[in-house]
PDB file of C-alpha atoms in Angstrom:
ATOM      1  CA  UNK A   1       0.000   0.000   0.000  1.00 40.00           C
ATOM      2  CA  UNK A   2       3.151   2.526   0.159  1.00 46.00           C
ATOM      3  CA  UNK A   3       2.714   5.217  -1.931  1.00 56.00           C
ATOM      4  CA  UNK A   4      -0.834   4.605  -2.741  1.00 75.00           C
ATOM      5  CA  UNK A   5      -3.774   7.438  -1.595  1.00 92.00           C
ATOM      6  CA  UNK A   6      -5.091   6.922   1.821  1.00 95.00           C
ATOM      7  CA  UNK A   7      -8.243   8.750   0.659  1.00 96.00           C
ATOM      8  CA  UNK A   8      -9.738   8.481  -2.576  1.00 96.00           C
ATOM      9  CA  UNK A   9     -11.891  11.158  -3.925  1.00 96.00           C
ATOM     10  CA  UNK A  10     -14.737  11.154  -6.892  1.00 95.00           C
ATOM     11  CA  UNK A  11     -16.993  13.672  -8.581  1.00 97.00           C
ATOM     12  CA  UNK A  12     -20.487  12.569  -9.936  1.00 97.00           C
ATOM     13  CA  UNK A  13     -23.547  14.509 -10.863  1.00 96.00           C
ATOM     14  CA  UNK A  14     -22.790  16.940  -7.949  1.00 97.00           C
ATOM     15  CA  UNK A  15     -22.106  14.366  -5.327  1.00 98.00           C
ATOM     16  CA  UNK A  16     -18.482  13.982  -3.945  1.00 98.00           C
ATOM     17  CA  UNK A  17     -17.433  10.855  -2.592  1.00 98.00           C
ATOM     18  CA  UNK A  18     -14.675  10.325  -0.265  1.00 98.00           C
ATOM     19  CA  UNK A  19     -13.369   6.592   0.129  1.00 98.00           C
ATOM     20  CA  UNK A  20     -11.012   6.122   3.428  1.00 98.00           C
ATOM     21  CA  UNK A  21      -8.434   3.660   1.511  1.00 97.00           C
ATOM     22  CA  UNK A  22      -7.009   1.948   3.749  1.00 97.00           C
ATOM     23  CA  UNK A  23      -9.000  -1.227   3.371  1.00 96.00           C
ATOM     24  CA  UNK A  24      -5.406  -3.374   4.611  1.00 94.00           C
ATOM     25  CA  UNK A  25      -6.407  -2.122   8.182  1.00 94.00           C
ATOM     26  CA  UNK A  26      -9.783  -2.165   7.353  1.00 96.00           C
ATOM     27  CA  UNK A  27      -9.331   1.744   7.120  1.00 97.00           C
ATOM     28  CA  UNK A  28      -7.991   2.859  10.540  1.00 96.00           C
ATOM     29  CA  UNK A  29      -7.789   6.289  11.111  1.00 95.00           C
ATOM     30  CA  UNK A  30      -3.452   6.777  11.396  1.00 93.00           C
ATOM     31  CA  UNK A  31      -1.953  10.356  11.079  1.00 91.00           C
ATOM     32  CA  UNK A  32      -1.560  11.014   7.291  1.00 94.00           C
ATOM     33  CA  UNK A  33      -5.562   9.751   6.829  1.00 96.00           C
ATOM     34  CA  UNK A  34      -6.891  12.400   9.228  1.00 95.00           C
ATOM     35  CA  UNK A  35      -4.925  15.017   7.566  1.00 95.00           C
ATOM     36  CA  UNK A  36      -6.290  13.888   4.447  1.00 97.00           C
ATOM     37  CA  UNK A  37      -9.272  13.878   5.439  1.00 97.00           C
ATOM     38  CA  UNK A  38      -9.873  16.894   7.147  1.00 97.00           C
ATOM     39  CA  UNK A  39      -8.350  18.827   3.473  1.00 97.00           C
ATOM     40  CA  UNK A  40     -10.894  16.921   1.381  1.00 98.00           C
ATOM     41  CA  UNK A  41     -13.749  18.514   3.581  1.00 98.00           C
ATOM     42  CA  UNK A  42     -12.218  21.617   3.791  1.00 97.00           C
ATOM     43  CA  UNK A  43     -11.999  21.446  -0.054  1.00 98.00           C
ATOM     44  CA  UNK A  44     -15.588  20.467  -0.173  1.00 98.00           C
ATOM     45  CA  UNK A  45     -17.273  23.167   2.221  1.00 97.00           C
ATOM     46  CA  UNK A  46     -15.360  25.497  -0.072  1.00 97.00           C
ATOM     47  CA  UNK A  47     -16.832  23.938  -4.092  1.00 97.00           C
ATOM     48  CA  UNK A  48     -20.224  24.757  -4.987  1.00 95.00           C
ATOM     49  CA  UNK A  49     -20.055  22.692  -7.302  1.00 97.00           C
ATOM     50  CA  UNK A  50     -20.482  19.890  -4.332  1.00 98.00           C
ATOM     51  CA  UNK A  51     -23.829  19.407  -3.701  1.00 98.00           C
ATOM     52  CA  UNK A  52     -24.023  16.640  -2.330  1.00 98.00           C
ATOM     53  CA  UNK A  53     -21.142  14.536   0.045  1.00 98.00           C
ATOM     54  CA  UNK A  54     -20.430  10.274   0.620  1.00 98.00           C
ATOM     55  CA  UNK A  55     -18.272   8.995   3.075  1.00 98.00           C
ATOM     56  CA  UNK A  56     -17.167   5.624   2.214  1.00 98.00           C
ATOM     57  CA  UNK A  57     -14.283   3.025   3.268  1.00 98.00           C
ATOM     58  CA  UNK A  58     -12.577   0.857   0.993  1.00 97.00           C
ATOM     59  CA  UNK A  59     -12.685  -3.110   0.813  1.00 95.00           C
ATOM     60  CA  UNK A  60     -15.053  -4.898   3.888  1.00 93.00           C
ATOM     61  CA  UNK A  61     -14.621  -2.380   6.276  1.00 97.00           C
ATOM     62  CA  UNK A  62     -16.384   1.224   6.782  1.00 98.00           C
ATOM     63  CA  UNK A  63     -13.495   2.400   9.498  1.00 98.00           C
ATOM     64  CA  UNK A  64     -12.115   0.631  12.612  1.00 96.00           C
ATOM     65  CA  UNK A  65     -11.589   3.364  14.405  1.00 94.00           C
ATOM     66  CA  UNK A  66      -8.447   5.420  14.862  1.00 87.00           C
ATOM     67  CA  UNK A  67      -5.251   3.278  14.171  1.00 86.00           C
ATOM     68  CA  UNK A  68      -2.700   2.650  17.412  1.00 72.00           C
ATOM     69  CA  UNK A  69       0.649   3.608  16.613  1.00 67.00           C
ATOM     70  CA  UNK A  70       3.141   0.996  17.449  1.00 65.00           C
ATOM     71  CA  UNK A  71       5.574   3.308  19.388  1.00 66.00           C
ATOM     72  CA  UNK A  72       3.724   5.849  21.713  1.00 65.00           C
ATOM     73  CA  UNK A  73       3.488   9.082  20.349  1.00 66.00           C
ATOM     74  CA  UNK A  74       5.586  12.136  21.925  1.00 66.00           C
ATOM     75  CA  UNK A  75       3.116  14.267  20.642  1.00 69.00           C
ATOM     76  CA  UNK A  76       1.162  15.813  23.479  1.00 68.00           C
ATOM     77  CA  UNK A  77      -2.448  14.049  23.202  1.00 69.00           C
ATOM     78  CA  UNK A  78      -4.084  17.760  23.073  1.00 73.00           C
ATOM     79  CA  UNK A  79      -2.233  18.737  19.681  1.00 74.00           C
ATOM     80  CA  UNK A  80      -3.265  14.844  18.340  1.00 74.00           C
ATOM     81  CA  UNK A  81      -6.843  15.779  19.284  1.00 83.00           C
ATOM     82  CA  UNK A  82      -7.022  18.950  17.535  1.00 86.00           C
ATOM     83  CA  UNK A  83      -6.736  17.351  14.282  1.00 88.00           C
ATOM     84  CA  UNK A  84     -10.205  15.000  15.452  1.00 88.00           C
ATOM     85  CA  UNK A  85     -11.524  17.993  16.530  1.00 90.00           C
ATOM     86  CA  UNK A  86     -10.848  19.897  13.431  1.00 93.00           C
ATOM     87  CA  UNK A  87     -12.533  17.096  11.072  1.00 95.00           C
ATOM     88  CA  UNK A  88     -15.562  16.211  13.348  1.00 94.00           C
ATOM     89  CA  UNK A  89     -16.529  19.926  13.220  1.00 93.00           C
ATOM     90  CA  UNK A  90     -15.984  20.276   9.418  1.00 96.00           C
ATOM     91  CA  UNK A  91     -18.094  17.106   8.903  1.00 97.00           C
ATOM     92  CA  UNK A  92     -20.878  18.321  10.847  1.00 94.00           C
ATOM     93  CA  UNK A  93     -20.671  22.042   9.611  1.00 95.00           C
ATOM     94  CA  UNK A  94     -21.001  21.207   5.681  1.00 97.00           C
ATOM     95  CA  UNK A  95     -22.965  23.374   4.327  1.00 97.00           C
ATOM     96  CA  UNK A  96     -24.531  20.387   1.382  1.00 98.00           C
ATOM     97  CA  UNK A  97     -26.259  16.756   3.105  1.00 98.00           C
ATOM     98  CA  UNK A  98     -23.953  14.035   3.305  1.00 98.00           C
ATOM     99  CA  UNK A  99     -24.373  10.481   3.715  1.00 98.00           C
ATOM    100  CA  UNK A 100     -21.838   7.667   5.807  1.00 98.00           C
ATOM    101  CA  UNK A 101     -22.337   4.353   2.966  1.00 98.00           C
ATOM    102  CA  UNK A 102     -21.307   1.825   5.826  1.00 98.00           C
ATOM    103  CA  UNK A 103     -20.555  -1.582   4.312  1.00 96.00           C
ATOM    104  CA  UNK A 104     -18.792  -3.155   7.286  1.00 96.00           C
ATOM    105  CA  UNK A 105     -17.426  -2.182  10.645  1.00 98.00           C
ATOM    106  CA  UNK A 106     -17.963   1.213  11.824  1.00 98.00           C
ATOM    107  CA  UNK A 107     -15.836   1.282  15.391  1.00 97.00           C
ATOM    108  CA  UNK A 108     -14.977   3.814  17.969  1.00 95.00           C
ATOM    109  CA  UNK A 109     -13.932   7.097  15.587  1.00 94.00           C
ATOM    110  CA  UNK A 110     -15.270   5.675  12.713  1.00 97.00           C
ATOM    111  CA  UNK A 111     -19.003   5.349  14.036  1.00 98.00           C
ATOM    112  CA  UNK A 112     -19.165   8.452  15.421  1.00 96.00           C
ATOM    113  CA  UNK A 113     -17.671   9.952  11.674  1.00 97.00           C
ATOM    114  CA  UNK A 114     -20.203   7.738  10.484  1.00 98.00           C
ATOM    115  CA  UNK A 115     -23.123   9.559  12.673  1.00 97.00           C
ATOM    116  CA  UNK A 116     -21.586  12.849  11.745  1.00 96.00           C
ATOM    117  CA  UNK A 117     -23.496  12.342   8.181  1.00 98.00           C
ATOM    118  CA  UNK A 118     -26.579  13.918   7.707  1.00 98.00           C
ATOM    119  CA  UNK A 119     -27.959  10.313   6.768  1.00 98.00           C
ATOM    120  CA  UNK A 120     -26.426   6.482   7.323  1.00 98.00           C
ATOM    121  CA  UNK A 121     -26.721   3.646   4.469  1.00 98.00           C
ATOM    122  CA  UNK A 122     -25.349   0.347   5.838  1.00 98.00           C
ATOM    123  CA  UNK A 123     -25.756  -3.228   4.413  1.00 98.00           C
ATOM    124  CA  UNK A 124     -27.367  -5.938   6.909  1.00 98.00           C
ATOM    125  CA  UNK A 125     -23.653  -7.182   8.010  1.00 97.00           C
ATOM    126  CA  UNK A 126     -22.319  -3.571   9.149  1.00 98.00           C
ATOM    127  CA  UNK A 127     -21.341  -3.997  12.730  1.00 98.00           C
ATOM    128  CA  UNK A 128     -21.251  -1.058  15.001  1.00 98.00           C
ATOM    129  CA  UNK A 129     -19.349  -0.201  18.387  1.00 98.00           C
ATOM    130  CA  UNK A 130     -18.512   2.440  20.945  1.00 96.00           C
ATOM    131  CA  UNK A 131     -15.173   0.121  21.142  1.00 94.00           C
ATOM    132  CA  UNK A 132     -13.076   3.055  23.401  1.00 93.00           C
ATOM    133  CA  UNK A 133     -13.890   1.509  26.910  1.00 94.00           C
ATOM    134  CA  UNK A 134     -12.058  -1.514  25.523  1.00 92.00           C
ATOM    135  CA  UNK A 135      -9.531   0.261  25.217  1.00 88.00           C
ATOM    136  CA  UNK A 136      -9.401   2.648  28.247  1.00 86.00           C
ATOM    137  CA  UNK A 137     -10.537   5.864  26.538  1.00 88.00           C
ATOM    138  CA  UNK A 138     -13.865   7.828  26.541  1.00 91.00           C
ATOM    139  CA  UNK A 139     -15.559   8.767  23.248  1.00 93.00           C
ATOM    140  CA  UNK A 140     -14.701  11.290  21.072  1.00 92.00           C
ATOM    141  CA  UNK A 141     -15.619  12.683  17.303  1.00 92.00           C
ATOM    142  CA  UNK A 142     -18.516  13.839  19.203  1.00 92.00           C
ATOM    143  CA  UNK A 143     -20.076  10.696  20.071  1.00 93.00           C
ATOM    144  CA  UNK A 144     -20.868  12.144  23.453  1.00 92.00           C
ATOM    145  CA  UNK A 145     -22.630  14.846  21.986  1.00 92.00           C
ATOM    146  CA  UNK A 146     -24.610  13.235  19.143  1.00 92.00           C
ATOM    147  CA  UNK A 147     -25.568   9.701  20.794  1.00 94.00           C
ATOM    148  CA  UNK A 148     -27.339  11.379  23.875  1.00 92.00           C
ATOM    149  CA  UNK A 149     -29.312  13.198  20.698  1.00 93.00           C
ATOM    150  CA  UNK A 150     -30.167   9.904  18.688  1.00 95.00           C
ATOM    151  CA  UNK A 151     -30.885   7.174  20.801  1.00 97.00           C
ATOM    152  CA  UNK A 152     -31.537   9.014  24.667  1.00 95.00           C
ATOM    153  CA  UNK A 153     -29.282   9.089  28.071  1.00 95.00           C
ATOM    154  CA  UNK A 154     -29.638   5.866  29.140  1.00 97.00           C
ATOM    155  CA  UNK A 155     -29.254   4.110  25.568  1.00 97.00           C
ATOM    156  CA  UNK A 156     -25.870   6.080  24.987  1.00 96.00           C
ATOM    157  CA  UNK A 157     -24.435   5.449  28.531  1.00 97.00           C
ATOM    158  CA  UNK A 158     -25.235   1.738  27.651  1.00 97.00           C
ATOM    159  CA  UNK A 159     -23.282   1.710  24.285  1.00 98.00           C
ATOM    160  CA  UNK A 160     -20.297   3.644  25.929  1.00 95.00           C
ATOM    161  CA  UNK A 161     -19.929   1.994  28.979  1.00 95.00           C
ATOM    162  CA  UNK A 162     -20.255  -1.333  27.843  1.00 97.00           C
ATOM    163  CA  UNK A 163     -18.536  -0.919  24.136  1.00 95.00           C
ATOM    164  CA  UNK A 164     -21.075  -3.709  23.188  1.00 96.00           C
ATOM    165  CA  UNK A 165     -21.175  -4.382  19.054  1.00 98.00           C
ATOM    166  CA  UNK A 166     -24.323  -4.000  17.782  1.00 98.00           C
ATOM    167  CA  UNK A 167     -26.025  -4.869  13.757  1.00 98.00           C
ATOM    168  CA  UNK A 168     -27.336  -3.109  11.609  1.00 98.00           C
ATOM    169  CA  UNK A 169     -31.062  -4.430  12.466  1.00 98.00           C
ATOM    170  CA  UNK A 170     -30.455  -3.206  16.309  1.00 98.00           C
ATOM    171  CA  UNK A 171     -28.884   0.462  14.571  1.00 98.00           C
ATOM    172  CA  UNK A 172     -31.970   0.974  12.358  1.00 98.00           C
ATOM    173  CA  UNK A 173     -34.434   0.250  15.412  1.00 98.00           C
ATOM    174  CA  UNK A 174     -32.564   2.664  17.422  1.00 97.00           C
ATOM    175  CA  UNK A 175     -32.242   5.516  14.540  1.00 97.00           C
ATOM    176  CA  UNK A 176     -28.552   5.122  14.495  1.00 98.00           C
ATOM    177  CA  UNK A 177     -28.715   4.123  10.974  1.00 98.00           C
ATOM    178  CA  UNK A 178     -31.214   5.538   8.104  1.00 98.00           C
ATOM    179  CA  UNK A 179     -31.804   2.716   5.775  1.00 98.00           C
ATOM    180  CA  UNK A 180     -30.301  -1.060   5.661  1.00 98.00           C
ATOM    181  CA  UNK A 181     -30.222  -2.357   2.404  1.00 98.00           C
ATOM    182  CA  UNK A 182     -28.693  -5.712   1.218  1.00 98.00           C
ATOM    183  CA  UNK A 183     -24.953  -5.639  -0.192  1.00 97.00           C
ATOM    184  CA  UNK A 184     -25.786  -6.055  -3.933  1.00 98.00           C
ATOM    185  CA  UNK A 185     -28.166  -2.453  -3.676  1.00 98.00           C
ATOM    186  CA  UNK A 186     -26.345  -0.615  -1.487  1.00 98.00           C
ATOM    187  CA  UNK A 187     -24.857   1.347  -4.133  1.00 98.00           C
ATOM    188  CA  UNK A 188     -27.494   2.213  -6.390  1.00 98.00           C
ATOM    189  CA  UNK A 189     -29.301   2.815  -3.655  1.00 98.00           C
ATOM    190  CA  UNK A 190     -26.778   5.042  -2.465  1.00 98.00           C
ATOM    191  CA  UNK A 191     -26.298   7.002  -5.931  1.00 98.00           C
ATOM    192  CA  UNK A 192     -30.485   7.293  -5.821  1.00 98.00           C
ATOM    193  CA  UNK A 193     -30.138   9.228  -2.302  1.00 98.00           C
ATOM    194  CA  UNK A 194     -27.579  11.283  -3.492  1.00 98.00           C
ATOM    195  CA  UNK A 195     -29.250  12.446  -6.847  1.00 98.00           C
ATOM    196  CA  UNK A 196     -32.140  13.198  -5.226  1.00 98.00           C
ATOM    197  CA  UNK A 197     -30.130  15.376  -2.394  1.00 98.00           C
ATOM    198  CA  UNK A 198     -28.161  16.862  -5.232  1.00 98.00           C
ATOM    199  CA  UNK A 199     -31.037  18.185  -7.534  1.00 97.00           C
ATOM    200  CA  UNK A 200     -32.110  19.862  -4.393  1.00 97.00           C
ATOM    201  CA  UNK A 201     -32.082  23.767  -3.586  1.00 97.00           C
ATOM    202  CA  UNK A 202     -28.829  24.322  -2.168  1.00 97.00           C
ATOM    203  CA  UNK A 203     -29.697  26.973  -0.131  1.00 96.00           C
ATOM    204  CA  UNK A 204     -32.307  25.736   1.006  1.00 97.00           C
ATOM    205  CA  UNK A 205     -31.196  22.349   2.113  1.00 97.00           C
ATOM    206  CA  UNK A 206     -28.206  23.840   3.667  1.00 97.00           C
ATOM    207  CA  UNK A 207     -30.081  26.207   6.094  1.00 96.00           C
ATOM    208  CA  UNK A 208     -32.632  23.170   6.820  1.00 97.00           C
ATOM    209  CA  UNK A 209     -29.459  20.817   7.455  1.00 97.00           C
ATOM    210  CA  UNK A 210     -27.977  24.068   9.886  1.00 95.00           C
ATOM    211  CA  UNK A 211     -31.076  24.783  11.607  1.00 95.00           C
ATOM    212  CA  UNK A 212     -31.852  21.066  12.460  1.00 94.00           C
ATOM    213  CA  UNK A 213     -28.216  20.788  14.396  1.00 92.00           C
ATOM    214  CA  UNK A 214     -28.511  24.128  15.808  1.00 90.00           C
ATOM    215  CA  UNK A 215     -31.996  23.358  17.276  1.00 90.00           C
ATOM    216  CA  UNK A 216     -31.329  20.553  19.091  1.00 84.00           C
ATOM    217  CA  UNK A 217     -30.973  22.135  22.342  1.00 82.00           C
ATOM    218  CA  UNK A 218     -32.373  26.019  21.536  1.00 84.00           C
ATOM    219  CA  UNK A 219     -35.650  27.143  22.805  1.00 83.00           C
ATOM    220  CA  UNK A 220     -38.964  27.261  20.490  1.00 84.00           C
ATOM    221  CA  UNK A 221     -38.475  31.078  20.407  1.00 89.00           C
ATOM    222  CA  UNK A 222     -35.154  31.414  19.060  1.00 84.00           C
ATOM    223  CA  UNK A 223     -35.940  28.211  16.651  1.00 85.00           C
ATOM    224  CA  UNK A 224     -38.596  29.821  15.231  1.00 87.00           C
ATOM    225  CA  UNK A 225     -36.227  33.004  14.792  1.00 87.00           C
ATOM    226  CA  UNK A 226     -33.641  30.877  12.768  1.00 86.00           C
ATOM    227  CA  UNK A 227     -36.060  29.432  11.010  1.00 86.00           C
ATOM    228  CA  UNK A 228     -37.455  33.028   9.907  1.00 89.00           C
ATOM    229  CA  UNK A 229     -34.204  34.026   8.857  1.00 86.00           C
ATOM    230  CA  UNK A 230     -33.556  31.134   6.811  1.00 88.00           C
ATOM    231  CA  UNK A 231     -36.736  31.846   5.050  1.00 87.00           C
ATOM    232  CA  UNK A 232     -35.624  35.452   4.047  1.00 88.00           C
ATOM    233  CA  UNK A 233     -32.466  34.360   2.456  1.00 90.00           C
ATOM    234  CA  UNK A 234     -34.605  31.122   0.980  1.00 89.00           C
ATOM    235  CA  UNK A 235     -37.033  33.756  -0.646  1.00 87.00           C
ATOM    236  CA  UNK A 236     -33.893  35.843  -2.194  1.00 90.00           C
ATOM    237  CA  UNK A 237     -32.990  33.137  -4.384  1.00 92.00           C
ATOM    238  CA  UNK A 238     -34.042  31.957  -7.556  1.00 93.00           C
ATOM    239  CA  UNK A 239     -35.287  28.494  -5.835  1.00 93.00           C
ATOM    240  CA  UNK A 240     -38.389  29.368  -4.496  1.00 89.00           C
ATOM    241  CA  UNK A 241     -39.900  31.161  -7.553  1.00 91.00           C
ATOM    242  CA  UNK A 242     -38.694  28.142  -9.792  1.00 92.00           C
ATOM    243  CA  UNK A 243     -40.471  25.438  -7.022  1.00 92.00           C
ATOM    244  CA  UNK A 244     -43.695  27.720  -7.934  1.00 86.00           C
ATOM    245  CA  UNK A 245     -42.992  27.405 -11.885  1.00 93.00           C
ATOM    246  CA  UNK A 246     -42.156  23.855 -12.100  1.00 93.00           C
ATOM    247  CA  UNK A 247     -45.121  23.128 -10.143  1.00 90.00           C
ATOM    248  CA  UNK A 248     -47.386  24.858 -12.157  1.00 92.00           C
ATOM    249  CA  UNK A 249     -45.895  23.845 -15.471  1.00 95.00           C
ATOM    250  CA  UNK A 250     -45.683  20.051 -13.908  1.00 94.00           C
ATOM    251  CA  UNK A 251     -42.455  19.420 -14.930  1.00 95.00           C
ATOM    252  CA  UNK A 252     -39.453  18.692 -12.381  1.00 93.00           C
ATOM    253  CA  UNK A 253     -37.512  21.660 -10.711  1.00 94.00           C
ATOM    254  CA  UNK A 254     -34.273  22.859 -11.626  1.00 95.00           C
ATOM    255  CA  UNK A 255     -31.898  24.256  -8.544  1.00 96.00           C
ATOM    256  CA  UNK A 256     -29.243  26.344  -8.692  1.00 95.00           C
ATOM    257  CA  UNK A 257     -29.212  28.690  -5.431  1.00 93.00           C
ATOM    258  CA  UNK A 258     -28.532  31.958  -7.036  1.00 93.00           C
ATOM    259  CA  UNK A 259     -29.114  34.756  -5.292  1.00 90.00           C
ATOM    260  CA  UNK A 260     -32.101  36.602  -7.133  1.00 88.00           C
ATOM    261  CA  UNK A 261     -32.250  40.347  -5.170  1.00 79.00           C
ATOM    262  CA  UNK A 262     -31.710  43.162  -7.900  1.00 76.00           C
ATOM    263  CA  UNK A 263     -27.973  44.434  -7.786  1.00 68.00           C
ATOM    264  CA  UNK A 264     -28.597  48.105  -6.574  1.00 66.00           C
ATOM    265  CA  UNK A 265     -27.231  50.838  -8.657  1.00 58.00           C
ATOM    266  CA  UNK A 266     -26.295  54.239  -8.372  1.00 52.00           C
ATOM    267  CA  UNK A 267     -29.797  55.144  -9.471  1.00 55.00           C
ATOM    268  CA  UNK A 268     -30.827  53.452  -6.337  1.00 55.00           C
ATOM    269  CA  UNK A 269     -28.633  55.197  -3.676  1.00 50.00           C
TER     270      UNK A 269
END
């Protein structure tokens, strides 16, 4: 594997696909990955040509988690965390939906990167885990933060305490997972979510994806405040008039999210 990419990147109809390539460790997270990583989202927050994001892994394995070195690291474990840190926030703060295409173990790091998508696909033998009591370490990649949200207290004290593996069927009962769909679909599947989040207002789906994070844990009053400023800059663009057009013409809508306010002149001023 010297020399090749640890993370493999593809454009499509709008949707960018990341593949963690490191399918020899069944894609553990080591140094030169999470650097990778964190540029190709970086890059992709930044393209609007991206409308749409999948995070894969390569081979039988989604990710195992982050990879042990085999010598300790002199690093101090604050500077090694920053770089998590850094790529946990990017993933959730994408401005276009993405989607974690799970087609075998998600564990520790690589779950909660996994539940950092907007929406999970995994295939009936995806196994998940909370795996960092095994290994004398609390969760991080903002599993404390977003299993609490999905599942409830006592359900996310279980999985973290315990590190107990769970399927796919358990993960879909408990909303930690979207859709399970057998191995042969997954990927057609996959490209069918993706289209349809790609041919999608932009603008629009990006304030939605924003204001569903951010209200989480506001109050009613200043979630219906966000939501009324989201609607302003919604009406502004060429999106919402089109929606009315395409409707009315029955024929399917065509996105773009430009901005649609007059430029103001001097004749304005």
């Amino acid at each position: 594997m010297t020399g090749e990419p640890v993370l493999l990147t593809c454009d499509s109809g709008g949707v960018r696909t990341l593949v963690l390539n490191r399918p020899h460790r069944r894609n553990a997270l080591d140094a030169e990955l999470w650097e990778a990583l964190r540029s190709a989202l970086v890059d992709a927050g930044a393209d609007r040509s991206v409308r749409a994001l999948v995070l894969t892994g390569a081979g039988d394995a989604f990710c195992s988690g982050a990879d042990l070195p085999k010598r300790p690291s002199t690093a101090h474990p604050l500077h090694r965390m920053r770089t998590l840190t850094e790529v946990t926030l990017l993933l959730h703060e994408l401005p276009m939906p993405t989607v974690a295409k799970v087609t075998g173990v998600a564990v520790g790091a690589g779950w909660n990167l996994a539940l950092g998508c907007d929406l999970v696909i995994a295939v009936p033998e995806a196994r998940f885990s909370q795996i960092f009591a095994r290994r004398g370490l609390s969760p991080d990649c903002g599993g404390t933060w977003i299993l609490p949200r999905l599942v409830g207290l006592q359900q996310a004290k279980r999985l973290a305490l315990l590190a107990e593996t769970i399927d796919a069927g358990e993960a879909l009962s408990r909303g930690l997972v979207t859709w399970v769909v057998a191995a042969a679909d997954v990927d057609a599947f996959t490209d069918d979510v993706t289209a349809r989040l790609a041919a999608g207002p932009p603008v629009a789906l990006a304030q939605t994806k924003a204001l569903l994070n951010e209200n989480t844990d506001r109050t009613l009053r200043e979630a219906l405040a966000g939501e009324a400023r989201a609607q302003a800059v919604n009406f502004a663009t060429a999106d919402a008039p089109e929606a009315y057009a395409a409707f009315a013409e029955k024929r399917e809508a065509r996105f773009t999210g430009r901005w649609a306010v007059p430029t103001r002149t001097e004749d304005d001023a």
